[in-house]
PDB file of C-alpha atoms and ligand atoms in Angstrom:
ATOM      1  CA  CYS D  22     -11.486 -57.396 -13.382  1.00 52.00           C
ATOM      2  CA  LYS D  23      -9.520 -59.801 -15.524  1.00 64.00           C
ATOM      3  CA  CYS D  24     -10.731 -62.253 -18.111  1.00 65.00           C
ATOM      4  CA  MET D  25     -11.219 -65.776 -16.783  1.00 68.00           C
ATOM      5  CA  LEU D  26      -8.124 -67.645 -17.738  1.00 72.00           C
ATOM      6  CA  GLY D  27      -8.264 -71.259 -18.858  1.00 80.00           C
ATOM      7  CA  PHE D  28      -5.073 -72.990 -17.801  1.00 85.00           C
ATOM      8  CA  GLN D  29      -3.742 -76.527 -17.608  1.00 92.00           C
ATOM      9  CA  THR D  30      -1.001 -76.695 -15.017  1.00 97.00           C
ATOM     10  CA  PHE D  31      -0.297 -75.440 -11.523  1.00 98.00           C
ATOM     11  CA  VAL D  32       3.406 -75.279 -10.662  1.00 98.00           C
ATOM     12  CA  PHE D  33       3.685 -75.135  -6.880  1.00 99.00           C
ATOM     13  CA  PHE D  34       6.861 -73.280  -6.109  1.00 98.00           C
ATOM     14  CA  ASP D  35       9.075 -72.578  -3.092  1.00 99.00           C
ATOM     15  CA  LEU D  36      12.505 -71.056  -2.596  1.00 99.00           C
ATOM     16  CA  GLU D  37      14.912 -71.374   0.299  1.00 99.00           C
ATOM     17  CA  ALA D  38      17.486 -68.624   0.502  1.00 99.00           C
ATOM     18  CA  THR D  39      20.108 -67.018   2.708  1.00 98.00           C
ATOM     19  CA  GLY D  40      17.616 -64.804   4.551  1.00 98.00           C
ATOM     20  CA  LEU D  41      14.684 -62.437   4.449  1.00 98.00           C
ATOM     21  CA  PRO D  42      14.550 -59.338   2.189  1.00 98.00           C
ATOM     22  CA  SER D  43      17.326 -56.930   3.182  1.00 96.00           C
ATOM     23  CA  VAL D  44      18.997 -53.998   1.447  1.00 93.00           C
ATOM     24  CA  THR D  45      22.428 -54.667   2.951  1.00 95.00           C
ATOM     25  CA  ASN D  46      22.320 -58.456   2.661  1.00 95.00           C
ATOM     26  CA  PRO D  47      20.020 -59.358  -0.220  1.00 98.00           C
ATOM     27  CA  PRO D  48      18.930 -63.003  -0.089  1.00 98.00           C
ATOM     28  CA  ARG D  49      20.425 -65.501  -2.526  1.00 98.00           C
ATOM     29  CA  ILE D  50      18.656 -68.716  -3.532  1.00 98.00           C
ATOM     30  CA  THR D  51      19.885 -71.933  -1.893  1.00 99.00           C
ATOM     31  CA  GLU D  52      17.111 -74.317  -2.972  1.00 99.00           C
ATOM     32  CA  LEU D  53      14.247 -74.315  -5.428  1.00 98.00           C
ATOM     33  CA  CYS D  54      11.361 -76.692  -5.917  1.00 99.00           C
ATOM     34  CA  PHE D  55       8.812 -76.725  -8.726  1.00 99.00           C
ATOM     35  CA  LYS D  56       6.078 -79.346  -8.510  1.00 98.00           C
ATOM     36  CA  ALA D  57       3.742 -79.332 -11.494  1.00 98.00           C
ATOM     37  CA  LEU D  58       0.246 -80.813 -11.328  1.00 98.00           C
ATOM     38  CA  GLU D  59      -2.506 -80.803 -13.913  1.00 97.00           C
ATOM     39  CA  VAL D  60      -5.351 -78.670 -12.643  1.00 96.00           C
ATOM     40  CA  LYS D  61      -7.816 -81.577 -12.831  1.00 95.00           C
ATOM     41  CA  HIS D  62      -5.462 -83.839 -10.857  1.00 97.00           C
ATOM     42  CA  PHE D  63      -4.993 -81.068  -8.273  1.00 98.00           C
ATOM     43  CA  SER D  64      -8.761 -80.721  -7.824  1.00 97.00           C
ATOM     44  CA  ALA D  65      -9.179 -84.493  -7.440  1.00 98.00           C
ATOM     45  CA  LEU D  66      -6.892 -84.430  -4.365  1.00 98.00           C
ATOM     46  CA  LYS D  67      -9.375 -82.648  -2.129  1.00 98.00           C
ATOM     47  CA  PRO D  68     -11.686 -85.540  -1.189  1.00 98.00           C
ATOM     48  CA  LEU D  69      -8.725 -87.897  -0.754  1.00 97.00           C
ATOM     49  CA  LEU D  70      -6.985 -85.505   1.648  1.00 98.00           C
ATOM     50  CA  PHE D  71     -10.017 -85.172   3.881  1.00 97.00           C
ATOM     51  CA  LYS D  72     -10.689 -88.906   3.764  1.00 97.00           C
ATOM     52  CA  CYS D  73      -7.104 -89.746   4.808  1.00 96.00           C
ATOM     53  CA  LYS D  74      -6.555 -86.788   7.151  1.00 93.00           C
ATOM     54  CA  ASP D  75      -5.827 -89.005  10.160  1.00 94.00           C
ATOM     55  CA  SER D  76      -3.849 -91.679   8.339  1.00 95.00           C
ATOM     56  CA  LYS D  77      -0.124 -91.975   9.017  1.00 93.00           C
ATOM     57  CA  ASN D  78       0.498 -91.808   5.256  1.00 94.00           C
ATOM     58  CA  PHE D  79      -1.364 -88.508   4.940  1.00 97.00           C
ATOM     59  CA  GLU D  80       1.722 -86.638   3.735  1.00 98.00           C
ATOM     60  CA  ASP D  81       2.248 -89.153   0.911  1.00 97.00           C
ATOM     61  CA  ILE D  82      -1.023 -88.207  -0.769  1.00 97.00           C
ATOM     62  CA  LEU D  83      -0.140 -86.552  -4.055  1.00 98.00           C
ATOM     63  CA  PRO D  84      -1.417 -87.005  -7.596  1.00 98.00           C
ATOM     64  CA  ARG D  85       0.167 -90.035  -9.302  1.00 98.00           C
ATOM     65  CA  VAL D  86       1.163 -87.701 -12.132  1.00 98.00           C
ATOM     66  CA  ALA D  87       3.409 -84.940 -10.790  1.00 98.00           C
ATOM     67  CA  ASN D  88       6.541 -83.466 -12.354  1.00 98.00           C
ATOM     68  CA  THR D  89       9.182 -82.196  -9.975  1.00 98.00           C
ATOM     69  CA  LEU D  90      12.306 -80.112 -10.304  1.00 98.00           C
ATOM     70  CA  LYS D  91      14.210 -79.676  -7.044  1.00 98.00           C
ATOM     71  CA  LEU D  92      17.634 -78.060  -7.134  1.00 98.00           C
ATOM     72  CA  CYS D  93      20.123 -76.847  -4.542  1.00 99.00           C
ATOM     73  CA  PHE D  94      22.465 -73.946  -5.224  1.00 99.00           C
ATOM     74  CA  ASN D  95      25.693 -72.633  -3.761  1.00 99.00           C
ATOM     75  CA  PRO D  96      24.691 -69.060  -2.864  1.00 98.00           C
ATOM     76  CA  SER D  97      28.346 -67.834  -2.849  1.00 97.00           C
ATOM     77  CA  VAL D  98      27.616 -65.641   0.177  1.00 98.00           C
ATOM     78  CA  MET D  99      27.698 -66.546   3.879  1.00 98.00           C
ATOM     79  CA  ILE D 100      24.553 -68.203   5.162  1.00 98.00           C
ATOM     80  CA  PRO D 101      23.833 -66.898   8.682  1.00 98.00           C
ATOM     81  CA  GLU D 102      23.766 -69.655  11.283  1.00 98.00           C
ATOM     82  CA  ILE D 103      20.240 -68.694  12.277  1.00 98.00           C
ATOM     83  CA  VAL D 104      19.100 -69.365   8.690  1.00 98.00           C
ATOM     84  CA  THR D 105      21.006 -72.665   8.525  1.00 98.00           C
ATOM     85  CA  ASN D 106      19.184 -73.678  11.695  1.00 98.00           C
ATOM     86  CA  ILE D 107      15.861 -73.011   9.950  1.00 98.00           C
ATOM     87  CA  THR D 108      16.572 -74.592   6.560  1.00 98.00           C
ATOM     88  CA  GLY D 109      19.255 -77.195   7.299  1.00 98.00           C
ATOM     89  CA  LEU D 110      21.332 -75.730   4.444  1.00 99.00           C
ATOM     90  CA  SER D 111      24.859 -74.540   5.295  1.00 99.00           C
ATOM     91  CA  ASN D 112      27.746 -73.215   3.205  1.00 99.00           C
ATOM     92  CA  ASP D 113      29.567 -76.507   3.864  1.00 98.00           C
ATOM     93  CA  LEU D 114      26.727 -78.644   2.563  1.00 98.00           C
ATOM     94  CA  LEU D 115      26.304 -76.466  -0.538  1.00 99.00           C
ATOM     95  CA  GLU D 116      30.032 -76.166  -1.249  1.00 98.00           C
ATOM     96  CA  ASN D 117      30.012 -78.283  -4.421  1.00 98.00           C
ATOM     97  CA  GLN D 118      26.599 -77.305  -5.728  1.00 98.00           C
ATOM     98  CA  SER D 119      26.176 -75.213  -8.845  1.00 98.00           C
ATOM     99  CA  GLN D 120      25.693 -71.481  -8.480  1.00 98.00           C
ATOM    100  CA  PHE D 121      22.472 -69.988  -9.835  1.00 98.00           C
ATOM    101  CA  LYS D 122      23.768 -69.368 -13.375  1.00 98.00           C
ATOM    102  CA  PRO D 123      22.396 -69.039 -16.916  1.00 97.00           C
ATOM    103  CA  GLU D 124      22.540 -72.831 -17.404  1.00 97.00           C
ATOM    104  CA  SER D 125      20.403 -73.270 -14.269  1.00 98.00           C
ATOM    105  CA  VAL D 126      17.862 -70.863 -15.701  1.00 98.00           C
ATOM    106  CA  ASN D 127      17.829 -72.906 -18.921  1.00 97.00           C
ATOM    107  CA  LEU D 128      17.036 -75.984 -16.852  1.00 98.00           C
ATOM    108  CA  LEU D 129      14.100 -74.166 -15.262  1.00 98.00           C
ATOM    109  CA  LYS D 130      12.914 -72.931 -18.669  1.00 97.00           C
ATOM    110  CA  ILE D 131      13.083 -76.345 -20.288  1.00 97.00           C
ATOM    111  CA  PHE D 132      11.220 -77.893 -17.358  1.00 98.00           C
ATOM    112  CA  LEU D 133       8.471 -75.259 -17.502  1.00 98.00           C
ATOM    113  CA  GLU D 134       8.155 -75.328 -21.302  1.00 97.00           C
ATOM    114  CA  ASN D 135       7.721 -79.114 -21.235  1.00 97.00           C
ATOM    115  CA  LEU D 136       4.508 -78.838 -19.172  1.00 97.00           C
ATOM    116  CA  PRO D 137       0.953 -78.577 -20.523  1.00 94.00           C
ATOM    117  CA  GLN D 138       0.484 -74.819 -21.159  1.00 93.00           C
ATOM    118  CA  PRO D 139      -0.477 -72.302 -19.974  1.00 93.00           C
ATOM    119  CA  ILE D 140       1.070 -72.663 -16.547  1.00 96.00           C
ATOM    120  CA  PHE D 141       0.409 -70.974 -13.250  1.00 97.00           C
ATOM    121  CA  LEU D 142       3.065 -70.601 -10.560  1.00 98.00           C
ATOM    122  CA  VAL D 143       1.737 -70.791  -6.992  1.00 98.00           C
ATOM    123  CA  ALA D 144       3.914 -69.623  -4.077  1.00 99.00           C
ATOM    124  CA  HIS D 145       2.948 -68.757  -0.506  1.00 98.00           C
ATOM    125  CA  ASN D 146       3.724 -65.058   0.045  1.00 98.00           C
ATOM    126  CA  GLY D 147       5.130 -65.309  -3.494  1.00 98.00           C
ATOM    127  CA  LEU D 148       4.302 -61.707  -4.432  1.00 98.00           C
ATOM    128  CA  LYS D 149       6.500 -60.422  -1.597  1.00 98.00           C
ATOM    129  CA  TYR D 150       9.240 -63.063  -1.541  1.00 98.00           C
ATOM    130  CA  ASP D 151       9.612 -65.900  -4.044  1.00 98.00           C
ATOM    131  CA  TYR D 152       8.685 -64.092  -7.293  1.00 98.00           C
ATOM    132  CA  PRO D 153      10.723 -60.889  -6.697  1.00 98.00           C
ATOM    133  CA  LEU D 154      13.672 -62.946  -5.426  1.00 98.00           C
ATOM    134  CA  MET D 155      13.616 -65.209  -8.483  1.00 98.00           C
ATOM    135  CA  LYS D 156      13.347 -62.082 -10.647  1.00 98.00           C
ATOM    136  CA  ALA D 157      16.364 -60.508  -8.901  1.00 98.00           C
ATOM    137  CA  GLU D 158      18.501 -63.598  -9.541  1.00 98.00           C
ATOM    138  CA  LEU D 159      17.446 -63.596 -13.226  1.00 97.00           C
ATOM    139  CA  VAL D 160      18.033 -59.886 -13.786  1.00 97.00           C
ATOM    140  CA  ASN D 161      21.370 -60.167 -11.992  1.00 94.00           C
ATOM    141  CA  LEU D 162      22.405 -62.632 -14.713  1.00 96.00           C
ATOM    142  CA  GLY D 163      21.219 -60.279 -17.456  1.00 95.00           C
ATOM    143  CA  LEU D 164      18.099 -62.364 -18.080  1.00 95.00           C
ATOM    144  CA  GLN D 165      14.589 -60.962 -17.819  1.00 85.00           C
ATOM    145  CA  ASN D 166      12.174 -63.789 -17.836  1.00 88.00           C
ATOM    146  CA  LEU D 167      11.603 -67.479 -17.290  1.00 92.00           C
ATOM    147  CA  THR D 168       9.415 -68.390 -20.254  1.00 89.00           C
ATOM    148  CA  ASP D 169       6.612 -66.422 -21.899  1.00 85.00           C
ATOM    149  CA  ASN D 170       3.145 -66.656 -20.435  1.00 87.00           C
ATOM    150  CA  VAL D 171       4.010 -67.705 -16.922  1.00 96.00           C
ATOM    151  CA  TYR D 172       1.057 -66.643 -14.804  1.00 97.00           C
ATOM    152  CA  ILE D 173       1.475 -66.236 -11.073  1.00 98.00           C
ATOM    153  CA  VAL D 174      -0.752 -66.271  -8.030  1.00 98.00           C
ATOM    154  CA  ASP D 175       0.035 -65.850  -4.335  1.00 98.00           C
ATOM    155  CA  SER D 176      -1.589 -68.562  -2.222  1.00 98.00           C
ATOM    156  CA  LEU D 177      -1.371 -66.330   0.880  1.00 98.00           C
ATOM    157  CA  THR D 178      -3.560 -63.647  -0.721  1.00 98.00           C
ATOM    158  CA  ALA D 179      -5.783 -66.321  -2.257  1.00 98.00           C
ATOM    159  CA  LEU D 180      -6.419 -68.172   1.002  1.00 98.00           C
ATOM    160  CA  LYS D 181      -6.998 -64.936   2.951  1.00 98.00           C
ATOM    161  CA  ASP D 182      -9.636 -63.977   0.379  1.00 97.00           C
ATOM    162  CA  ILE D 183     -11.226 -67.444   0.413  1.00 97.00           C
ATOM    163  CA  PHE D 184     -11.408 -67.609   4.233  1.00 96.00           C
ATOM    164  CA  ASP D 185     -12.664 -63.997   4.536  1.00 94.00           C
ATOM    165  CA  LYS D 186     -15.574 -64.882   2.241  1.00 92.00           C
ATOM    166  CA  LYS D 187     -16.325 -68.026   4.242  1.00 90.00           C
ATOM    167  CA  VAL D 188     -16.489 -65.963   7.455  1.00 89.00           C
ATOM    168  CA  GLN D 189     -18.953 -63.575   5.790  1.00 89.00           C
ATOM    169  CA  ASP D 190     -21.117 -66.430   4.523  1.00 88.00           C
ATOM    170  CA  GLN D 191     -21.151 -68.546   7.718  1.00 87.00           C
ATOM    171  CA  GLU D 192     -21.070 -66.641  10.977  1.00 79.00           C
ATOM    172  CA  ASP D 193     -19.760 -69.599  12.992  1.00 81.00           C
ATOM    173  CA  PHE D 194     -16.877 -70.208  10.566  1.00 82.00           C
ATOM    174  CA  ASP D 195     -13.615 -70.723  12.406  1.00 86.00           C
ATOM    175  CA  LYS D 196     -11.099 -68.427  10.713  1.00 87.00           C
ATOM    176  CA  PRO D 197      -7.371 -69.252  10.929  1.00 92.00           C
ATOM    177  CA  THR D 198      -5.501 -66.982  13.364  1.00 92.00           C
ATOM    178  CA  SER D 199      -2.415 -66.985  11.136  1.00 97.00           C
ATOM    179  CA  PHE D 200      -1.962 -67.553   7.426  1.00 98.00           C
ATOM    180  CA  SER D 201       1.594 -68.883   7.696  1.00 98.00           C
ATOM    181  CA  LEU D 202       1.846 -72.205   5.884  1.00 98.00           C
ATOM    182  CA  PRO D 203       2.246 -74.425   9.000  1.00 98.00           C
ATOM    183  CA  LYS D 204      -0.561 -72.637  10.870  1.00 98.00           C
ATOM    184  CA  LEU D 205      -2.934 -72.871   7.918  1.00 97.00           C
ATOM    185  CA  HIS D 206      -2.079 -76.548   7.506  1.00 98.00           C
ATOM    186  CA  GLU D 207      -2.805 -77.137  11.198  1.00 97.00           C
ATOM    187  CA  HIS D 208      -6.052 -75.197  11.019  1.00 96.00           C
ATOM    188  CA  ILE D 209      -7.283 -77.193   8.035  1.00 96.00           C
ATOM    189  CA  PHE D 210      -5.966 -80.695   8.787  1.00 97.00           C
ATOM    190  CA  GLY D 211      -5.429 -80.610  12.572  1.00 96.00           C
ATOM    191  CA  VAL D 212      -1.655 -81.181  12.365  1.00 96.00           C
ATOM    192  CA  LYS D 213       1.385 -79.126  11.392  1.00 97.00           C
ATOM    193  CA  PRO D 214       3.418 -80.459   8.433  1.00 98.00           C
ATOM    194  CA  LYS D 215       6.067 -82.939   9.625  1.00 97.00           C
ATOM    195  CA  ASN D 216       8.813 -80.849   7.971  1.00 97.00           C
ATOM    196  CA  SER D 217       9.076 -77.135   7.202  1.00 98.00           C
ATOM    197  CA  HIS D 218      11.639 -74.899   5.485  1.00 98.00           C
ATOM    198  CA  GLY D 219      12.764 -77.446   2.921  1.00 98.00           C
ATOM    199  CA  ALA D 220      11.632 -76.372  -0.550  1.00 98.00           C
ATOM    200  CA  GLU D 221       9.996 -79.705  -1.408  1.00 98.00           C
ATOM    201  CA  ALA D 222       8.387 -80.257   2.020  1.00 98.00           C
ATOM    202  CA  ASP D 223       6.953 -76.725   1.873  1.00 98.00           C
ATOM    203  CA  VAL D 224       5.641 -77.314  -1.641  1.00 99.00           C
ATOM    204  CA  HIS D 225       3.921 -80.519  -0.517  1.00 98.00           C
ATOM    205  CA  ALA D 226       2.307 -78.715   2.437  1.00 98.00           C
ATOM    206  CA  LEU D 227       1.258 -75.906   0.098  1.00 99.00           C
ATOM    207  CA  ILE D 228      -0.350 -78.360  -2.316  1.00 98.00           C
ATOM    208  CA  ARG D 229      -2.412 -79.869   0.523  1.00 98.00           C
ATOM    209  CA  VAL D 230      -3.499 -76.485   1.846  1.00 98.00           C
ATOM    210  CA  CYS D 231      -4.508 -75.183  -1.597  1.00 98.00           C
ATOM    211  CA  ALA D 232      -6.204 -78.451  -2.583  1.00 98.00           C
ATOM    212  CA  SER D 233      -8.324 -78.297   0.591  1.00 98.00           C
ATOM    213  CA  GLN D 234     -10.035 -75.285  -1.068  1.00 98.00           C
ATOM    214  CA  ALA D 235      -9.682 -76.619  -4.617  1.00 98.00           C
ATOM    215  CA  GLU D 236     -12.756 -75.150  -6.354  1.00 97.00           C
ATOM    216  CA  LEU D 237     -12.421 -71.725  -4.735  1.00 97.00           C
ATOM    217  CA  PHE D 238      -8.653 -71.721  -5.259  1.00 98.00           C
ATOM    218  CA  VAL D 239      -8.961 -72.449  -8.991  1.00 97.00           C
ATOM    219  CA  GLU D 240     -11.632 -69.763  -9.317  1.00 96.00           C
ATOM    220  CA  TYR D 241      -9.459 -67.238  -7.442  1.00 97.00           C
ATOM    221  CA  ALA D 242      -6.435 -68.019  -9.650  1.00 96.00           C
ATOM    222  CA  GLN D 243      -8.493 -67.660 -12.832  1.00 94.00           C
ATOM    223  CA  LYS D 244      -9.627 -64.186 -11.795  1.00 94.00           C
ATOM    224  CA  ASN D 245      -6.625 -62.794  -9.889  1.00 96.00           C
ATOM    225  CA  TYR D 246      -3.557 -63.827 -11.828  1.00 95.00           C
ATOM    226  CA  GLU D 247      -0.561 -61.665 -12.628  1.00 97.00           C
ATOM    227  CA  LEU D 248       2.289 -62.296 -15.050  1.00 96.00           C
ATOM    228  CA  PHE D 249       5.790 -63.262 -13.944  1.00 97.00           C
ATOM    229  CA  LYS D 250       7.228 -60.934 -16.583  1.00 96.00           C
ATOM    230  CA  ASP D 251       5.695 -57.938 -14.730  1.00 96.00           C
ATOM    231  CA  VAL D 252       7.222 -58.840 -11.327  1.00 97.00           C
ATOM    232  CA  LYS D 253       9.688 -56.251  -9.963  1.00 97.00           C
ATOM    233  CA  LYS D 254      13.023 -57.564  -8.728  1.00 97.00           C
ATOM    234  CA  MET D 255      13.569 -57.682  -4.956  1.00 98.00           C
ATOM    235  CA  TRP D 256      17.054 -56.168  -5.100  1.00 97.00           C
TER     236      TRP D 256
HETATM  237  N1  DCM F  11      13.661 -67.095   6.289  1.00 80.10           N
HETATM  238  C1  DCM F  11      14.395 -66.481   7.299  1.00 80.10           C
HETATM  239  N2  DCM F  11      13.873 -66.425   8.566  1.00 80.10           N
HETATM  240  C2  DCM F  11      12.677 -66.961   8.855  1.00 80.10           C
HETATM  241  C3  DCM F  11      11.926 -67.597   7.851  1.00 80.10           C
HETATM  242  C4  DCM F  11      12.465 -67.646   6.576  1.00 80.10           C
HETATM  243  O1  DCM F  11      15.483 -65.972   7.034  1.00 80.10           O
HETATM  244  N3  DCM F  11      12.192 -66.897  10.095  1.00 80.10           N
HETATM  245  C5  DCM F  11      14.222 -67.130   4.935  1.00 80.10           C
HETATM  246  C6  DCM F  11      15.137 -68.329   4.771  1.00 80.10           C
HETATM  247  C7  DCM F  11      14.273 -69.321   4.038  1.00 80.10           C
HETATM  248  C8  DCM F  11      13.397 -68.427   3.192  1.00 80.10           C
HETATM  249  O2  DCM F  11      13.175 -67.280   3.994  1.00 80.10           O
HETATM  250  O3  DCM F  11      15.064 -70.168   3.225  1.00 80.10           O
HETATM  251  C9  DCM F  11      12.109 -69.058   2.731  1.00 80.10           C
HETATM  252  O4  DCM F  11      11.268 -69.354   3.823  1.00 80.10           O
HETATM  253  P1  DCM F  11      10.390 -70.676   3.880  1.00 80.10           P
HETATM  254  O5  DCM F  11      11.256 -71.804   4.331  1.00 80.10           O
HETATM  255  O6  DCM F  11       9.308 -70.376   4.858  1.00 80.10           O
HETATM  256  O7  DCM F  11       9.906 -70.976   2.504  1.00 80.10           O
HETATM  257 MG1   MG F  12      10.283 -72.935   2.060  1.00 80.10          MG
END
């Protein structure tokens, strides 16, 4: 059991890349989004989301104070057509974008260091995909870390734990059949997100899903964090 961690900022995080984990064709990052919210602003979203669940502006509900870094990268490897069809990102579109290089990492570092500390990254399936992939790109450049004291949590593990406990506590609780981001979003709010597989759209959907369980999510993060510096690289 870990010490309860007091922290200030959640950085919701999503990567798009050239594919799923693969030994022969390791994925390269094509898009990254960080959206940083103060924990108290994140928690305040919950009642608003449920109040405006059926409004046509539902997807615009975000804290007034939110800091965003969204970057596209030229992956310098072929993006399979099947992946382009999912993400909308092709080699043509990314032709003139920067590669993921040390200067890009500096940009990420400066963004993260500028936020109220300590910070918590939140990614859906992050422990299996986003964190090890980010780590691989860093290590590949001879870099080891983002900034010191970056805590991480996986919203997939968190929400599974939260919903499992709800099922135990209330027998009639309707448990989601899938914990994929669109399915969870539909289970909680009755509609799938309008867009998926864009880093920023996914981050927005993730914020709504996590905020729907705000108190339990914050408690889970405080007790079940890991450190980005301890993440093993994907490839
Ligand atoms: N991905 C994939 N095939 C899928 C789903 C995802 O190759 N069926 C890869 C490409 C995406 C990346 O994973 O850019 C991240 O997924 P997501 O858009 O769900 O964040
Ligand atoms: Mg995504």
